[in-house]
Short mmCIF file of C-alpha atoms in Angstrom, two decimals:
data_model
loop_
_atom_site.label_atom_id
_atom_site.label_comp_id
_atom_site.label_asym_id
_atom_site.label_seq_id
_atom_site.Cartn_x
_atom_site.Cartn_y
_atom_site.Cartn_z
CA MET A 1 57.56 90.85 -37.48
CA ARG A 2 54.44 88.94 -37.84
CA ARG A 3 53.58 86.05 -35.11
CA ARG A 4 52.09 83.00 -36.34
CA MET A 5 48.55 82.18 -35.59
CA PHE A 6 47.23 79.03 -34.00
CA LEU A 7 44.01 77.68 -32.95
CA ARG A 8 43.99 75.85 -29.67
CA GLY A 9 41.56 72.89 -28.99
CA ALA A 10 41.02 70.26 -26.69
CA GLY A 11 43.91 69.16 -24.62
CA GLY A 12 45.73 72.21 -25.51
CA VAL A 13 46.31 71.09 -29.33
CA ALA A 14 47.76 73.97 -31.22
CA VAL A 15 47.13 73.94 -35.01
CA ALA A 16 49.09 76.71 -36.91
CA LEU A 17 47.21 78.59 -39.51
CA PRO A 18 48.27 79.94 -42.89
CA PHE A 19 48.51 83.73 -43.21
CA LEU A 20 45.01 85.23 -43.81
CA GLU A 21 44.94 88.51 -45.67
CA SER A 22 41.37 89.37 -44.33
CA LEU A 23 42.81 89.15 -40.79
CA ARG A 24 46.32 90.74 -41.21
CA ARG A 25 47.10 94.12 -39.57
CA ARG A 26 47.00 97.13 -41.58
CA GLY A 27 50.56 97.85 -43.08
CA ALA A 28 51.67 94.24 -42.90
CA ALA A 29 53.73 93.20 -45.93
CA ARG A 30 52.57 90.35 -48.00
CA ALA A 31 54.67 87.13 -47.66
CA ALA A 32 56.18 85.48 -50.39
CA GLY A 33 54.69 82.25 -51.45
CA PRO A 34 56.05 78.76 -50.59
CA GLY A 35 58.52 77.01 -52.49
CA GLY A 36 61.58 78.64 -53.99
CA ALA A 37 65.13 79.10 -52.83
CA ARG A 38 66.02 78.54 -49.16
CA LEU A 39 68.65 79.96 -46.78
CA ILE A 40 70.36 78.00 -44.23
CA VAL A 41 73.05 79.01 -41.70
CA PHE A 42 75.33 76.53 -40.31
CA PHE A 43 77.38 78.46 -37.57
CA THR A 44 80.54 77.23 -35.56
CA CYS A 45 82.36 79.00 -32.82
CA ASN A 46 85.86 80.19 -31.44
CA GLY A 47 87.58 80.28 -34.73
CA VAL A 48 89.62 77.79 -37.00
CA ASN A 49 93.02 76.79 -37.87
CA MET A 50 93.59 79.31 -40.63
CA GLU A 51 96.73 77.42 -41.68
CA THR A 52 94.86 74.49 -42.87
CA PHE A 53 91.18 75.54 -43.21
CA PHE A 54 91.22 76.87 -47.01
CA PRO A 55 92.16 75.00 -50.08
CA ALA A 56 95.69 75.39 -51.15
CA THR A 57 95.24 77.75 -54.24
CA PRO A 58 92.30 79.87 -55.48
CA GLY A 59 90.57 78.56 -58.67
CA PRO A 60 88.34 75.81 -59.43
CA LEU A 61 87.61 73.56 -56.67
CA THR A 62 88.47 69.89 -57.07
CA GLU A 63 88.87 66.83 -54.98
CA ASP A 64 92.60 67.26 -55.24
CA SER A 65 92.61 71.04 -54.18
CA LEU A 66 90.26 70.18 -51.20
CA MET A 67 92.17 67.00 -50.11
CA GLU A 68 94.87 68.73 -47.86
CA SER A 69 92.64 71.26 -46.24
CA ALA A 70 90.11 70.93 -43.38
CA LEU A 71 87.40 70.88 -46.05
CA GLN A 72 88.53 67.51 -47.23
CA PRO A 73 85.29 65.77 -46.23
CA LEU A 74 83.42 67.99 -48.80
CA THR A 75 85.25 66.63 -51.91
CA ALA A 76 82.02 64.96 -53.11
CA TYR A 77 80.57 68.50 -53.26
CA ALA A 78 83.50 70.27 -54.99
CA ASP A 79 81.44 71.33 -57.79
CA LYS A 80 78.60 72.76 -55.58
CA LEU A 81 80.91 74.81 -53.32
CA LEU A 82 81.69 78.48 -53.33
CA VAL A 83 84.68 79.36 -50.90
CA PRO A 84 85.10 83.30 -50.82
CA ARG A 85 88.22 84.48 -48.98
CA GLY A 86 89.08 87.90 -47.65
CA MET A 87 85.83 89.41 -46.10
CA HIS A 88 85.95 90.86 -42.76
CA MET A 89 83.30 91.50 -39.95
CA VAL A 90 81.45 94.66 -39.68
CA PRO A 91 81.08 96.39 -37.48
CA LYS A 92 84.72 95.55 -36.96
CA GLY A 93 86.44 93.73 -33.93
CA TRP A 94 88.85 94.96 -31.46
CA GLY A 95 86.71 98.17 -30.72
CA HIS A 96 88.03 99.67 -34.04
CA ASP A 97 84.53 101.00 -34.99
CA PRO A 98 83.25 103.85 -33.02
CA GLY A 99 80.07 103.02 -30.90
CA THR A 100 80.75 99.32 -30.57
CA ALA A 101 80.42 97.49 -27.35
CA GLY A 102 81.43 94.00 -25.96
CA ASN A 103 84.43 91.84 -26.04
CA ASP A 104 85.54 90.07 -29.28
CA HIS A 105 83.64 86.96 -28.51
CA ALA A 106 80.59 89.06 -28.07
CA MET A 107 80.89 90.75 -31.23
CA GLY A 108 81.64 87.69 -33.22
CA MET A 109 78.46 86.24 -32.15
CA GLY A 110 76.14 89.41 -32.30
CA HIS A 111 77.71 90.94 -35.32
CA LYS A 112 77.73 88.02 -37.81
CA LEU A 113 74.16 87.62 -38.93
CA THR A 114 73.19 91.24 -38.03
CA ALA A 115 76.16 93.44 -39.17
CA GLN A 116 74.92 95.55 -36.14
CA ALA A 117 76.70 96.89 -33.19
CA LEU A 118 75.79 95.55 -29.75
CA ASP A 119 73.86 97.57 -27.30
CA PRO A 120 76.27 98.67 -24.62
CA ASP A 121 73.68 97.97 -21.83
CA THR A 122 72.68 94.47 -22.81
CA LEU A 123 75.40 93.31 -25.25
CA PHE A 124 72.71 92.03 -27.63
CA ALA A 125 72.72 93.13 -31.16
CA ARG A 126 70.93 96.28 -32.33
CA GLY A 127 69.37 94.95 -35.27
CA VAL A 128 67.35 91.96 -36.89
CA SER A 129 69.57 89.05 -37.98
CA VAL A 130 69.62 87.84 -41.78
CA ASP A 131 67.88 84.55 -41.09
CA GLN A 132 64.74 86.49 -39.37
CA PHE A 133 64.81 88.94 -41.98
CA ALA A 134 64.53 86.47 -44.84
CA ALA A 135 62.05 84.41 -42.85
CA ALA A 136 59.65 87.23 -42.56
CA ARG A 137 59.78 87.68 -46.42
CA LEU A 138 60.07 84.08 -47.63
CA ASN A 139 58.01 82.01 -45.10
CA ASP A 140 54.26 81.92 -46.45
CA ASP A 141 52.95 83.13 -43.14
CA GLY A 142 55.87 85.16 -42.08
CA ARG A 143 56.89 82.57 -39.42
CA PRO A 144 60.42 83.00 -37.73
CA SER A 145 63.40 81.16 -38.91
CA LEU A 146 63.80 77.65 -37.57
CA THR A 147 66.64 78.43 -34.84
CA LEU A 148 68.53 75.43 -33.49
CA SER A 149 71.48 74.64 -31.50
CA VAL A 150 73.74 71.91 -30.59
CA GLY A 151 75.29 71.35 -27.03
CA TRP A 152 75.74 73.35 -24.00
CA ARG A 153 75.74 77.26 -24.76
CA HIS A 154 75.91 80.50 -22.66
CA THR A 155 72.34 82.02 -22.12
CA ASN A 156 73.72 85.36 -22.42
CA TRP A 157 75.02 87.24 -25.55
CA LEU A 158 77.49 84.66 -26.13
CA GLY A 159 74.93 81.91 -26.80
CA HIS A 160 72.73 83.92 -29.53
CA ILE A 161 73.38 84.50 -33.21
CA SER A 162 69.83 85.21 -34.26
CA TYR A 163 67.67 88.24 -33.60
CA ALA A 164 63.94 89.26 -34.45
CA GLY A 165 64.99 92.81 -34.07
CA PRO A 166 67.04 95.27 -32.03
CA GLY A 167 67.69 93.82 -28.67
CA MET A 168 65.50 90.80 -29.45
CA PRO A 169 67.60 87.68 -29.34
CA VAL A 170 65.91 84.25 -30.50
CA THR A 171 66.93 81.47 -28.05
CA PRO A 172 67.59 78.35 -30.37
CA GLU A 173 65.93 75.13 -29.43
CA GLY A 174 68.43 72.52 -28.29
CA ASN A 175 66.20 69.52 -27.79
CA PRO A 176 65.35 67.92 -31.00
CA TRP A 177 62.17 66.11 -29.64
CA LEU A 178 60.94 69.55 -28.73
CA THR A 179 61.83 70.72 -32.25
CA TYR A 180 60.28 67.89 -33.98
CA GLN A 181 56.95 68.39 -32.10
CA ASP A 182 56.87 71.92 -32.64
CA LEU A 183 57.27 71.71 -36.34
CA MET A 184 54.44 69.28 -36.45
CA GLY A 185 52.15 71.88 -34.90
CA LEU A 186 51.55 69.62 -31.79
CA GLY A 187 53.80 71.05 -29.01
CA GLY A 188 52.16 71.22 -25.62
CA LEU A 189 50.06 68.11 -26.01
CA ASP A 190 48.75 66.49 -22.82
CA GLU A 191 48.55 62.71 -22.35
CA GLN A 192 44.84 62.72 -23.06
CA ALA A 193 45.12 64.35 -26.49
CA LYS A 194 48.00 62.22 -27.47
CA GLN A 195 46.05 59.08 -26.68
CA ARG A 196 43.11 60.33 -28.82
CA ILE A 197 45.19 60.85 -31.76
CA ALA A 198 47.38 57.71 -31.53
CA VAL A 199 44.72 55.12 -30.42
CA ARG A 200 41.61 56.36 -32.13
CA ARG A 201 43.31 58.14 -35.04
CA GLN A 202 41.15 61.10 -34.46
CA SER A 203 42.14 64.03 -36.74
CA VAL A 204 43.87 66.86 -35.25
CA LEU A 205 41.35 69.09 -37.03
CA ASP A 206 38.55 67.32 -35.12
CA LEU A 207 40.18 68.48 -31.83
CA VAL A 208 39.99 72.16 -32.91
CA GLU A 209 36.68 71.72 -34.72
CA ASP A 210 34.76 74.31 -32.87
CA GLU A 211 37.72 76.82 -33.33
CA PHE A 212 37.69 76.26 -37.22
CA LYS A 213 34.03 76.85 -37.28
CA ALA A 214 34.21 80.13 -35.41
CA LEU A 215 36.90 81.20 -37.61
CA LYS A 216 35.03 80.41 -40.77
CA ALA A 217 32.14 82.35 -39.52
CA LYS A 218 34.29 85.63 -39.49
CA ASN A 219 33.96 87.86 -42.58
CA LEU A 220 36.72 86.18 -44.47
CA GLY A 221 37.42 86.74 -48.13
CA GLN A 222 36.93 84.20 -50.77
CA ALA A 223 40.68 83.76 -51.19
CA ASP A 224 41.21 83.20 -47.27
CA ARG A 225 38.36 80.78 -47.24
CA ILE A 226 40.09 78.84 -49.99
CA LYS A 227 43.38 79.11 -48.22
CA LEU A 228 41.86 77.91 -45.12
CA GLU A 229 40.13 74.90 -46.63
CA MET A 230 43.64 73.86 -48.58
CA HIS A 231 45.51 74.27 -45.16
CA ALA A 232 42.94 71.76 -43.55
CA ASP A 233 43.38 69.45 -46.53
CA SER A 234 47.27 69.59 -46.09
CA ILE A 235 46.92 68.58 -42.31
CA ARG A 236 44.82 65.68 -43.04
CA ASP A 237 47.25 64.65 -45.82
CA LEU A 238 50.04 64.57 -43.30
CA GLU A 239 47.97 62.63 -40.93
CA LEU A 240 47.76 59.78 -43.33
CA ASP A 241 51.38 59.00 -42.29
CA MET A 242 50.60 58.83 -38.44
CA LEU A 243 53.49 57.62 -36.36
CA GLY A 244 53.04 54.92 -33.72
CA ASN A 245 53.36 57.50 -31.04
CA GLY A 246 50.47 59.62 -32.53
CA LEU A 247 52.49 62.57 -33.70
CA VAL A 248 52.37 63.53 -37.42
CA ALA A 249 55.57 63.00 -39.64
CA CYS A 250 56.30 65.26 -42.26
CA ALA A 251 59.17 63.23 -43.77
CA LEU A 252 61.42 61.46 -41.23
CA ASP A 253 61.40 57.70 -41.18
CA PRO A 254 59.27 56.53 -38.15
CA ALA A 255 62.20 54.60 -36.74
CA ARG A 256 64.39 57.94 -36.96
CA ALA A 257 61.42 59.82 -35.24
CA ALA A 258 61.50 57.08 -32.60
CA GLU A 259 65.10 57.57 -31.94
CA ILE A 260 64.70 61.45 -31.43
CA GLU A 261 61.77 60.80 -28.96
CA ALA A 262 63.77 58.27 -26.84
CA VAL A 263 66.45 60.64 -26.20
CA ASP A 264 66.93 61.56 -22.45
CA PRO A 265 65.90 65.42 -22.25
CA ASP A 266 68.42 65.69 -19.45
CA SER A 267 71.41 64.59 -21.64
CA VAL A 268 70.94 66.74 -24.74
CA LEU A 269 73.51 69.37 -23.58
CA LEU A 270 76.18 66.86 -22.58
CA ASP A 271 79.34 66.73 -24.60
CA ALA A 272 79.03 62.88 -25.02
CA GLN A 273 75.45 63.72 -26.78
CA PHE A 274 77.22 66.50 -29.05
CA LYS A 275 77.24 64.51 -32.31
CA THR A 276 74.15 62.53 -31.77
CA ILE A 277 72.13 65.72 -30.99
CA GLY A 278 73.86 67.41 -33.94
CA ARG A 279 72.80 64.85 -36.37
CA MET A 280 69.17 64.65 -35.16
CA GLN A 281 68.90 68.36 -35.43
CA LEU A 282 70.29 68.26 -38.98
CA ASP A 283 67.60 65.69 -39.82
CA ILE A 284 65.06 67.89 -38.77
CA LEU A 285 66.36 70.86 -40.38
CA ALA A 286 66.64 69.31 -43.60
CA MET A 287 63.20 67.92 -43.41
CA ALA A 288 61.75 71.17 -42.30
CA ILE A 289 63.46 72.93 -45.34
CA ALA A 290 62.27 70.09 -47.77
CA CYS A 291 58.75 69.72 -46.58
CA GLY A 292 57.97 73.52 -46.47
CA ALA A 293 57.68 74.04 -43.01
CA THR A 294 60.30 76.75 -43.32
CA ARG A 295 62.37 78.21 -46.04
CA VAL A 296 65.04 79.50 -43.58
CA GLY A 297 66.92 77.80 -40.75
CA THR A 298 70.09 78.23 -38.50
CA ILE A 299 71.94 75.74 -36.55
CA GLN A 300 74.60 76.82 -33.99
CA TRP A 301 77.14 74.49 -32.89
CA GLY A 302 78.29 75.12 -29.18
CA SER A 303 78.80 78.60 -27.93
CA GLY A 304 80.94 81.54 -28.16
CA SER A 305 83.88 81.58 -25.64
CA GLY A 306 82.78 77.91 -24.83
CA GLY A 307 82.14 74.65 -26.81
CA PRO A 308 82.48 71.09 -26.03
CA ILE A 309 85.72 68.88 -25.25
CA TYR A 310 85.85 66.65 -28.54
CA ARG A 311 86.24 63.10 -27.60
CA TRP A 312 84.77 61.09 -30.35
CA ASP A 313 85.37 60.06 -34.01
CA GLY A 314 89.10 59.60 -33.40
CA MET A 315 89.61 62.74 -31.19
CA ASP A 316 90.57 62.66 -27.42
CA HIS A 317 91.07 66.12 -26.50
CA GLU A 318 91.70 67.26 -22.84
CA TYR A 319 90.53 70.82 -23.07
CA ASN A 320 87.37 72.35 -24.77
CA HIS A 321 87.07 74.15 -27.97
CA HIS A 322 87.71 77.47 -26.66
CA LYS A 323 90.91 76.52 -24.67
CA LEU A 324 92.21 74.97 -27.85
CA SER A 325 91.29 77.92 -29.80
CA HIS A 326 93.68 79.99 -27.76
CA GLY A 327 96.31 76.97 -27.36
CA ASN A 328 96.20 77.58 -23.35
CA THR A 329 95.13 75.30 -20.60
CA GLU A 330 92.88 78.26 -19.21
CA ASP A 331 90.15 80.31 -20.86
CA ASP A 332 91.83 83.56 -19.82
CA ASP A 333 95.30 82.47 -21.31
CA SER A 334 96.68 82.27 -17.82
CA GLY A 335 97.78 78.74 -18.11
CA ASP A 336 100.33 76.73 -20.12
CA GLU A 337 100.38 76.14 -23.87
CA VAL A 338 98.60 73.14 -25.09
CA PRO A 339 101.02 71.10 -27.15
CA GLY A 340 99.67 70.30 -30.69
CA HIS A 341 96.70 72.35 -30.24
CA LEU A 342 96.80 73.60 -33.80
CA ASP A 343 96.57 69.99 -35.13
CA MET A 344 93.51 69.64 -32.68
CA LEU A 345 91.97 72.57 -34.02
CA THR A 346 92.28 70.97 -37.65
CA GLN A 347 90.67 67.92 -36.30
CA ILE A 348 87.76 70.03 -35.25
CA ASP A 349 87.39 71.87 -38.17
CA ARG A 350 87.49 68.72 -40.24
CA TRP A 351 84.82 67.14 -38.14
CA HIS A 352 82.54 70.33 -38.60
CA ALA A 353 83.14 69.97 -42.31
CA GLU A 354 81.81 66.24 -42.00
CA GLN A 355 78.59 67.61 -40.21
CA PHE A 356 78.21 70.18 -42.91
CA LYS A 357 78.60 67.33 -45.42
CA TYR A 358 75.99 65.44 -43.63
CA LEU A 359 73.54 68.37 -44.01
CA LEU A 360 74.29 68.64 -47.69
CA ASP A 361 73.90 64.82 -47.92
CA ARG A 362 70.25 65.23 -46.21
CA LEU A 363 69.27 68.09 -48.59
CA SER A 364 70.49 66.33 -51.63
CA ALA A 365 68.37 63.30 -50.82
CA TYR A 366 65.22 65.33 -51.22
CA GLU A 367 64.34 65.56 -54.84
CA GLU A 368 62.73 68.73 -56.21
CA GLY A 369 61.72 69.21 -60.00
CA ASP A 370 64.65 68.22 -62.00
CA GLY A 371 67.06 68.82 -59.06
CA THR A 372 67.40 68.43 -55.40
CA VAL A 373 66.70 70.68 -52.31
CA LEU A 374 70.30 71.63 -52.27
CA ASN A 375 70.39 72.90 -55.59
CA ARG A 376 67.58 75.43 -54.72
CA SER A 377 69.42 76.41 -51.37
CA ALA A 378 72.19 78.76 -50.03
CA VAL A 379 73.68 76.86 -47.34
CA VAL A 380 76.50 79.05 -45.60
CA TRP A 381 78.83 77.87 -43.01
CA MET A 382 79.98 80.77 -40.93
CA ASN A 383 82.40 81.24 -37.86
CA GLU A 384 82.37 83.28 -34.96
CA LEU A 385 85.97 84.21 -35.61
CA SER A 386 88.82 83.61 -38.04
CA ASP A 387 92.00 82.99 -35.85
CA GLY A 388 90.64 82.43 -32.38
CA LYS A 389 93.91 82.87 -30.68
CA VAL A 390 93.86 86.52 -31.44
CA HIS A 391 90.19 86.99 -31.78
CA SER A 392 90.61 88.00 -35.41
CA TYR A 393 87.82 89.59 -37.40
CA ILE A 394 89.49 89.51 -40.69
CA ASP A 395 89.76 86.98 -43.38
CA LEU A 396 86.73 85.30 -42.36
CA PRO A 397 86.38 81.53 -42.98
CA LEU A 398 83.31 80.93 -45.10
CA VAL A 399 81.84 78.07 -47.34
CA ILE A 400 78.54 78.36 -49.36
CA ALA A 401 76.99 75.24 -50.96
CA GLY A 402 73.96 75.03 -53.16
CA GLY A 403 73.77 77.92 -55.50
CA ALA A 404 70.45 78.92 -54.70
CA ASP A 405 68.94 77.67 -57.85
CA GLY A 406 71.64 79.08 -60.07
CA TYR A 407 72.07 82.54 -58.36
CA LEU A 408 75.63 81.86 -56.78
CA LYS A 409 78.87 80.87 -58.54
CA GLN A 410 79.77 77.22 -57.60
CA GLY A 411 82.80 74.96 -57.75
CA HIS A 412 85.20 77.82 -57.09
CA TYR A 413 87.71 78.86 -54.24
CA LEU A 414 87.68 82.72 -54.63
CA ASP A 415 90.26 84.86 -53.21
CA LEU A 416 88.80 88.42 -53.04
CA LEU A 417 91.89 89.89 -51.83
CA ASP A 418 93.92 88.72 -54.86
CA GLY A 419 97.29 90.24 -53.23
CA GLN A 420 95.72 93.04 -51.42
CA ASP A 421 96.48 93.55 -47.77
CA PRO A 422 93.58 92.13 -45.81
CA TRP A 423 94.05 95.18 -43.36
CA ASP A 424 92.91 97.54 -45.95
CA LEU A 425 89.54 95.90 -45.37
CA PRO A 426 87.81 96.23 -48.58
CA TYR A 427 85.36 93.38 -48.34
CA PRO A 428 82.83 93.96 -45.32
CA HIS A 429 80.71 91.02 -44.58
CA ASN A 430 77.43 92.81 -44.65
CA ARG A 431 77.61 92.63 -48.42
CA LEU A 432 77.75 89.06 -48.17
CA LEU A 433 74.55 89.03 -46.28
CA ILE A 434 72.91 91.33 -49.01
CA THR A 435 74.04 88.85 -51.53
CA LEU A 436 72.49 85.82 -49.85
CA LEU A 437 69.27 87.64 -49.13
CA ASN A 438 68.97 88.35 -53.04
CA ALA A 439 70.06 85.01 -53.91
CA VAL A 440 66.98 83.55 -52.14
CA GLY A 441 64.54 85.96 -53.45
CA CYS A 442 64.23 88.47 -50.83
CA ALA A 443 62.80 91.85 -51.68
CA ASP A 444 63.44 95.20 -50.02
CA ASP A 445 60.41 97.26 -48.65
CA ASP A 446 60.07 98.83 -52.01
CA GLY A 447 59.96 95.57 -53.60
CA GLY A 448 63.20 95.80 -55.38
CA PRO A 449 66.51 93.85 -54.58
CA VAL A 450 68.14 94.31 -51.01
CA THR A 451 70.84 96.94 -51.35
CA LYS A 452 71.38 97.65 -47.50
CA PHE A 453 71.57 95.47 -44.49
CA GLY A 454 73.43 96.22 -41.21
CA SER A 455 74.51 99.37 -39.57
CA SER A 456 73.84 102.63 -41.39
CA GLY A 457 77.08 103.86 -43.04
CA LEU A 458 78.30 100.33 -44.25
CA ASP A 459 78.97 99.47 -47.81
CA GLU A 460 75.93 98.61 -49.92
CA GLY A 461 75.09 96.44 -52.58
CA GLU A 462 75.76 92.69 -53.13
CA TYR A 463 79.14 91.14 -54.30
CA ALA A 464 79.06 90.57 -58.10
CA GLU A 465 82.15 88.45 -57.68
CA LEU A 466 79.68 85.64 -55.87
CA ARG A 467 77.25 85.58 -58.70
CA ALA A 468 77.08 82.87 -61.14
#
């Protein structure tokens, strides 16, 4: 995967460059242009209450059909949702596939976006994840997917869902202020450089003037020269909307950016900050998608075999998410049953649905052409497991919003099984990943549609049932 190129000037200022054909390595694929459909993964952990997660009956989604389910907060988006039911994870859980490694939580985290088995030595996935695969093809300079997290997470395989390649986990950023600075291309500024930008309104480009001159002196083609000038012009345009603290805003309101900056970095992983940090990350994610900083992003809530203790928005739980998913007071099931744990799981599922709605609200607030950014996106809510108590990998809870500019069916709860035994395992989830890649315009190496993704030997092709 291509690495993004930067110019570094006075005070350590880093300015990202567009992808220049004249400087690319031989054999590198040309990235797709900016704009177009987007892919966003909203990932939650530990499973759901399968008794209340889905709507009551398959068919068209309405406010009434969603009302009694955990998806009730999404009623305003009933006509923009696709809820496909009956898929199973591949490679399979419970060690049912030869060559798989790791426990069920490790598989649930590592398999979902890669459809690849875990390396038995490291327990990291053996292949690229769907978000990074898409980003390399869709982002105009091949930059990686924007990869975010909320709350405390394990630093090992249980804390990673995104992979740049085999055994190459991408660590998500959990601090929204660091996320925001990096998106603006101003990460790592020292105080002197900040002062020069904020007080004197000196252009970021002025701080890397010598480096730009040196780059222009290279044997660039005419197209690259034009691209470089256009990139410089776009940076200057952004600088017309400078914040009081001197950092460039893409679209966030200055007051919101100030709130993000004011967060104590030592508190971002605390349970008490889970909702606050999550909403900030969602604001930044939606902004980055809307303003073209990236066409692909993921946000991971909590951690496999972990998660916060939910004590806000009407919840006052005693045990963390993982314990409640097992209904036990101990992580290893050696304790007592937690009375009412299924109701608590439904509360958590519904709260996650509220956060999903918040993301959809933010994407809908950005108008684009005759629609919104949401209309041109495929926003998929995925979960580590289905029934967390038994670490189930079948009948995965999935919600897709946005339709990817008309590619995907919307306003429907689709029971793929339609009476089939889910243990016949007819619907592997790697084909969902293939469908999503094609929905957002990714091409295979030969320039045609994507037909394979994940481990060799898996079923190929997308799901026609999900097409509009």
